[in-house]
Amino acid sequence: MKVHTYEKAFLAVGAVLLAACLGALLYAGTVHGVHLPGHVARVDPGQVMQTPPFNQPGVRQTGPGQYEAVVVGMAFAFIPGQITVPRGSTVTFIATSRDVIHGFHIERTRVNVMLIPGQVSRVVHRFDEPGEYLLICHEYCGTGHHGMSGKVIVQ
Ligand code: CUA
């Protein structure tokens, strides 16, 4: 079988790009700890507001510099709408939705998960820079989607 020179060249370029992309994935996963959120827990979407910890949404301190923020997403708000922590805090967000799929993205951070009815999402982030961070829903969830936001305030 004769393989044309250009075909060989394109195959070689393809192989190099594939190896580079796999290498980048491995590098991000091992060196920087970038990974998909794993399975955390399930919750009955109709009973979210009665099920711990979602029956008491809010922020609580779990240790020195460690906080846990329990958040419920609903059309079209986050409960609580504002999360305040001191600078340098490591915050574990535990969140779910009580109706439809919502997004959970905190600007200028790697916090970016979906809130899926029935599923619990968990994401950890350390806030070193003081300021106000917008928490936005980035999954289209209905007519009020564009107004669905909250705030993380780092003091
Ligand atoms: Cu909630 Cu878009």
PDB file of C-alpha atoms and ligand atoms in Angstrom:
ATOM      1  CA  MET A   1       0.000   0.000   0.000  1.00  0.00           C
ATOM      2  CA  LYS A   2       1.346   3.367  -0.954  1.00  0.00           C
ATOM      3  CA  VAL A   3       0.865   6.181   1.559  1.00  0.00           C
ATOM      4  CA  HIS A   4       1.273   9.608   0.072  1.00  0.00           C
ATOM      5  CA  THR A   5       3.985  11.805   1.584  1.00  0.00           C
ATOM      6  CA  TYR A   6       1.446  14.479   2.622  1.00  0.00           C
ATOM      7  CA  GLU A   7      -0.701  11.813   4.281  1.00  0.00           C
ATOM      8  CA  LYS A   8       2.331  10.634   6.238  1.00  0.00           C
ATOM      9  CA  ALA A   9       3.051  14.209   7.266  1.00  0.00           C
ATOM     10  CA  PHE A  10      -0.553  14.777   8.454  1.00  0.00           C
ATOM     11  CA  LEU A  11      -0.521  11.461  10.348  1.00  0.00           C
ATOM     12  CA  ALA A  12       2.716  12.501  12.060  1.00  0.00           C
ATOM     13  CA  VAL A  13       1.334  15.935  12.961  1.00  0.00           C
ATOM     14  CA  GLY A  14      -1.857  14.282  14.269  1.00  0.00           C
ATOM     15  CA  ALA A  15       0.136  11.830  16.408  1.00  0.00           C
ATOM     16  CA  VAL A  16       2.279  14.626  17.869  1.00  0.00           C
ATOM     17  CA  LEU A  17      -0.794  16.764  18.692  1.00  0.00           C
ATOM     18  CA  LEU A  18      -2.555  13.798  20.296  1.00  0.00           C
ATOM     19  CA  ALA A  19       0.512  13.031  22.429  1.00  0.00           C
ATOM     20  CA  ALA A  20       0.802  16.720  23.398  1.00  0.00           C
ATOM     21  CA  CYS A  21      -2.881  16.908  24.433  1.00  0.00           C
ATOM     22  CA  LEU A  22      -2.660  13.694  26.460  1.00  0.00           C
ATOM     23  CA  GLY A  23       0.505  15.042  28.079  1.00  0.00           C
ATOM     24  CA  ALA A  24      -1.269  18.299  28.950  1.00  0.00           C
ATOM     25  CA  LEU A  25      -4.163  16.345  30.509  1.00  0.00           C
ATOM     26  CA  LEU A  26      -1.779  14.224  32.578  1.00  0.00           C
ATOM     27  CA  TYR A  27       0.183  17.320  33.627  1.00  0.00           C
ATOM     28  CA  ALA A  28      -2.987  19.186  34.684  1.00  0.00           C
ATOM     29  CA  GLY A  29      -4.297  16.145  36.557  1.00  0.00           C
ATOM     30  CA  THR A  30      -1.106  15.208  38.383  1.00  0.00           C
ATOM     31  CA  VAL A  31       0.756  18.507  38.905  1.00  0.00           C
ATOM     32  CA  HIS A  32      -2.158  20.950  39.250  1.00  0.00           C
ATOM     33  CA  GLY A  33      -4.807  18.615  40.633  1.00  0.00           C
ATOM     34  CA  VAL A  34      -7.370  19.511  37.952  1.00  0.00           C
ATOM     35  CA  HIS A  35     -10.060  16.861  37.817  1.00  0.00           C
ATOM     36  CA  LEU A  36     -13.755  16.347  37.232  1.00  0.00           C
ATOM     37  CA  PRO A  37     -15.917  16.527  40.329  1.00  0.00           C
ATOM     38  CA  GLY A  38     -16.505  13.043  41.649  1.00  0.00           C
ATOM     39  CA  HIS A  39     -19.691  11.483  42.910  1.00  0.00           C
ATOM     40  CA  VAL A  40     -20.433  12.931  46.339  1.00  0.00           C
ATOM     41  CA  ALA A  41     -23.927  12.008  47.446  1.00  0.00           C
ATOM     42  CA  ARG A  42     -27.538  11.974  46.339  1.00  0.00           C
ATOM     43  CA  VAL A  43     -30.461  13.848  47.789  1.00  0.00           C
ATOM     44  CA  ASP A  44     -34.189  13.608  47.088  1.00  0.00           C
ATOM     45  CA  PRO A  45     -34.765  16.770  44.982  1.00  0.00           C
ATOM     46  CA  GLY A  46     -38.277  17.170  46.409  1.00  0.00           C
ATOM     47  CA  GLN A  47     -36.980  17.060  49.999  1.00  0.00           C
ATOM     48  CA  VAL A  48     -33.870  19.252  49.686  1.00  0.00           C
ATOM     49  CA  MET A  49     -34.989  21.901  52.176  1.00  0.00           C
ATOM     50  CA  GLN A  50     -35.806  19.203  54.774  1.00  0.00           C
ATOM     51  CA  THR A  51     -32.617  17.160  54.259  1.00  0.00           C
ATOM     52  CA  PRO A  52     -29.394  17.897  56.182  1.00  0.00           C
ATOM     53  CA  PRO A  53     -27.192  19.749  55.518  1.00  0.00           C
ATOM     54  CA  PHE A  54     -29.465  21.635  53.075  1.00  0.00           C
ATOM     55  CA  ASN A  55     -32.102  22.306  55.737  1.00  0.00           C
ATOM     56  CA  GLN A  56     -29.603  24.832  57.150  1.00  0.00           C
ATOM     57  CA  PRO A  57     -27.965  26.581  54.196  1.00  0.00           C
ATOM     58  CA  GLY A  58     -25.150  28.948  55.123  1.00  0.00           C
ATOM     59  CA  VAL A  59     -21.505  29.180  56.072  1.00  0.00           C
ATOM     60  CA  ARG A  60     -19.943  27.578  59.125  1.00  0.00           C
ATOM     61  CA  GLN A  61     -16.392  27.308  60.343  1.00  0.00           C
ATOM     62  CA  THR A  62     -15.097  23.731  60.509  1.00  0.00           C
ATOM     63  CA  GLY A  63     -11.536  24.464  61.665  1.00  0.00           C
ATOM     64  CA  PRO A  64      -8.818  27.130  61.658  1.00  0.00           C
ATOM     65  CA  GLY A  65      -9.167  28.841  58.255  1.00  0.00           C
ATOM     66  CA  GLN A  66     -11.597  26.141  57.128  1.00  0.00           C
ATOM     67  CA  TYR A  67     -15.203  26.843  56.208  1.00  0.00           C
ATOM     68  CA  GLU A  68     -18.100  24.901  54.812  1.00  0.00           C
ATOM     69  CA  ALA A  69     -20.696  26.660  52.675  1.00  0.00           C
ATOM     70  CA  VAL A  70     -23.961  24.817  52.117  1.00  0.00           C
ATOM     71  CA  VAL A  71     -25.787  26.305  49.127  1.00  0.00           C
ATOM     72  CA  VAL A  72     -29.117  25.503  47.491  1.00  0.00           C
ATOM     73  CA  GLY A  73     -29.758  26.616  43.922  1.00  0.00           C
ATOM     74  CA  MET A  74     -33.301  27.367  42.868  1.00  0.00           C
ATOM     75  CA  ALA A  75     -35.067  29.339  40.159  1.00  0.00           C
ATOM     76  CA  PHE A  76     -33.742  32.040  40.310  1.00  0.00           C
ATOM     77  CA  ALA A  77     -31.488  32.465  43.321  1.00  0.00           C
ATOM     78  CA  PHE A  78     -28.860  30.903  45.494  1.00  0.00           C
ATOM     79  CA  ILE A  79     -29.600  30.309  49.180  1.00  0.00           C
ATOM     80  CA  PRO A  80     -27.758  31.955  50.880  1.00  0.00           C
ATOM     81  CA  GLY A  81     -27.297  34.814  48.419  1.00  0.00           C
ATOM     82  CA  GLN A  82     -24.152  35.996  50.129  1.00  0.00           C
ATOM     83  CA  ILE A  83     -21.234  34.065  51.616  1.00  0.00           C
ATOM     84  CA  THR A  84     -18.682  35.941  53.710  1.00  0.00           C
ATOM     85  CA  VAL A  85     -15.335  34.457  54.769  1.00  0.00           C
ATOM     86  CA  PRO A  86     -12.007  35.910  55.945  1.00  0.00           C
ATOM     87  CA  ARG A  87      -9.100  36.160  53.543  1.00  0.00           C
ATOM     88  CA  GLY A  88      -7.002  32.993  53.299  1.00  0.00           C
ATOM     89  CA  SER A  89      -9.980  30.732  54.003  1.00  0.00           C
ATOM     90  CA  THR A  90     -10.387  27.360  52.403  1.00  0.00           C
ATOM     91  CA  VAL A  91     -14.058  26.934  51.633  1.00  0.00           C
ATOM     92  CA  THR A  92     -15.755  23.650  50.857  1.00  0.00           C
ATOM     93  CA  PHE A  93     -18.911  24.354  48.878  1.00  0.00           C
ATOM     94  CA  ILE A  94     -21.596  21.701  49.205  1.00  0.00           C
ATOM     95  CA  ALA A  95     -24.425  22.485  46.842  1.00  0.00           C
ATOM     96  CA  THR A  96     -27.428  21.094  45.055  1.00  0.00           C
ATOM     97  CA  SER A  97     -30.524  22.226  43.185  1.00  0.00           C
ATOM     98  CA  ARG A  98     -34.074  21.900  44.381  1.00  0.00           C
ATOM     99  CA  ASP A  99     -35.687  22.260  40.965  1.00  0.00           C
ATOM    100  CA  VAL A 100     -33.873  22.319  37.615  1.00  0.00           C
ATOM    101  CA  ILE A 101     -30.227  22.204  36.532  1.00  0.00           C
ATOM    102  CA  HIS A 102     -28.285  25.313  37.547  1.00  0.00           C
ATOM    103  CA  GLY A 103     -24.685  26.364  37.197  1.00  0.00           C
ATOM    104  CA  PHE A 104     -22.352  27.316  40.035  1.00  0.00           C
ATOM    105  CA  HIS A 105     -19.431  29.411  38.904  1.00  0.00           C
ATOM    106  CA  ILE A 106     -17.429  31.854  41.013  1.00  0.00           C
ATOM    107  CA  GLU A 107     -15.686  34.413  38.857  1.00  0.00           C
ATOM    108  CA  ARG A 108     -11.851  34.552  38.957  1.00  0.00           C
ATOM    109  CA  THR A 109     -11.692  31.054  40.498  1.00  0.00           C
ATOM    110  CA  ARG A 110     -11.711  27.465  39.274  1.00  0.00           C
ATOM    111  CA  VAL A 111     -15.041  26.882  41.036  1.00  0.00           C
ATOM    112  CA  ASN A 112     -17.261  25.740  38.191  1.00  0.00           C
ATOM    113  CA  VAL A 113     -19.775  22.957  38.709  1.00  0.00           C
ATOM    114  CA  MET A 114     -23.330  22.069  37.780  1.00  0.00           C
ATOM    115  CA  LEU A 115     -26.091  21.789  40.328  1.00  0.00           C
ATOM    116  CA  ILE A 116     -28.139  18.806  39.259  1.00  0.00           C
ATOM    117  CA  PRO A 117     -31.417  17.916  41.021  1.00  0.00           C
ATOM    118  CA  GLY A 118     -30.769  14.806  43.096  1.00  0.00           C
ATOM    119  CA  GLN A 119     -26.989  15.183  43.055  1.00  0.00           C
ATOM    120  CA  VAL A 120     -24.748  16.864  45.587  1.00  0.00           C
ATOM    121  CA  SER A 121     -21.838  18.872  44.189  1.00  0.00           C
ATOM    122  CA  ARG A 122     -18.752  19.490  46.277  1.00  0.00           C
ATOM    123  CA  VAL A 123     -15.913  21.837  45.371  1.00  0.00           C
ATOM    124  CA  VAL A 124     -13.089  23.284  47.454  1.00  0.00           C
ATOM    125  CA  HIS A 125     -11.387  26.640  46.941  1.00  0.00           C
ATOM    126  CA  ARG A 126      -8.930  28.760  48.891  1.00  0.00           C
ATOM    127  CA  PHE A 127      -9.561  32.526  48.767  1.00  0.00           C
ATOM    128  CA  ASP A 128      -6.276  34.420  49.134  1.00  0.00           C
ATOM    129  CA  GLU A 129      -7.334  37.684  47.493  1.00  0.00           C
ATOM    130  CA  PRO A 130      -9.821  39.836  49.404  1.00  0.00           C
ATOM    131  CA  GLY A 131     -12.703  41.224  47.414  1.00  0.00           C
ATOM    132  CA  GLU A 132     -16.154  40.534  46.126  1.00  0.00           C
ATOM    133  CA  TYR A 133     -16.582  37.529  43.866  1.00  0.00           C
ATOM    134  CA  LEU A 134     -19.688  37.101  41.785  1.00  0.00           C
ATOM    135  CA  LEU A 135     -21.333  33.688  42.000  1.00  0.00           C
ATOM    136  CA  ILE A 136     -23.243  33.065  38.795  1.00  0.00           C
ATOM    137  CA  CYS A 137     -25.545  30.474  37.337  1.00  0.00           C
ATOM    138  CA  HIS A 138     -24.069  29.544  33.973  1.00  0.00           C
ATOM    139  CA  GLU A 139     -26.583  26.911  32.895  1.00  0.00           C
ATOM    140  CA  TYR A 140     -29.728  28.218  31.241  1.00  0.00           C
ATOM    141  CA  CYS A 141     -32.476  27.484  33.773  1.00  0.00           C
ATOM    142  CA  GLY A 142     -35.450  29.588  32.704  1.00  0.00           C
ATOM    143  CA  THR A 143     -36.711  33.109  32.200  1.00  0.00           C
ATOM    144  CA  GLY A 144     -34.855  34.497  35.233  1.00  0.00           C
ATOM    145  CA  HIS A 145     -31.546  32.811  34.446  1.00  0.00           C
ATOM    146  CA  HIS A 146     -29.725  36.040  33.624  1.00  0.00           C
ATOM    147  CA  GLY A 147     -30.522  37.423  37.074  1.00  0.00           C
ATOM    148  CA  MET A 148     -29.503  34.365  39.081  1.00  0.00           C
ATOM    149  CA  SER A 149     -26.414  35.319  41.023  1.00  0.00           C
ATOM    150  CA  GLY A 150     -24.902  35.527  44.466  1.00  0.00           C
ATOM    151  CA  LYS A 151     -21.800  36.894  46.119  1.00  0.00           C
ATOM    152  CA  VAL A 152     -18.759  35.573  47.899  1.00  0.00           C
ATOM    153  CA  ILE A 153     -17.164  38.298  50.018  1.00  0.00           C
ATOM    154  CA  VAL A 154     -13.586  37.733  51.143  1.00  0.00           C
ATOM    155  CA  GLN A 155     -12.655  40.170  53.915  1.00  0.00           C
TER     156      GLN A 155
HETATM  157 CU1  CUA B   1     -30.005  29.036  37.362  1.00  0.00          CU
HETATM  158 CU2  CUA B   1     -29.432  29.719  35.173  1.00  0.00          CU
END
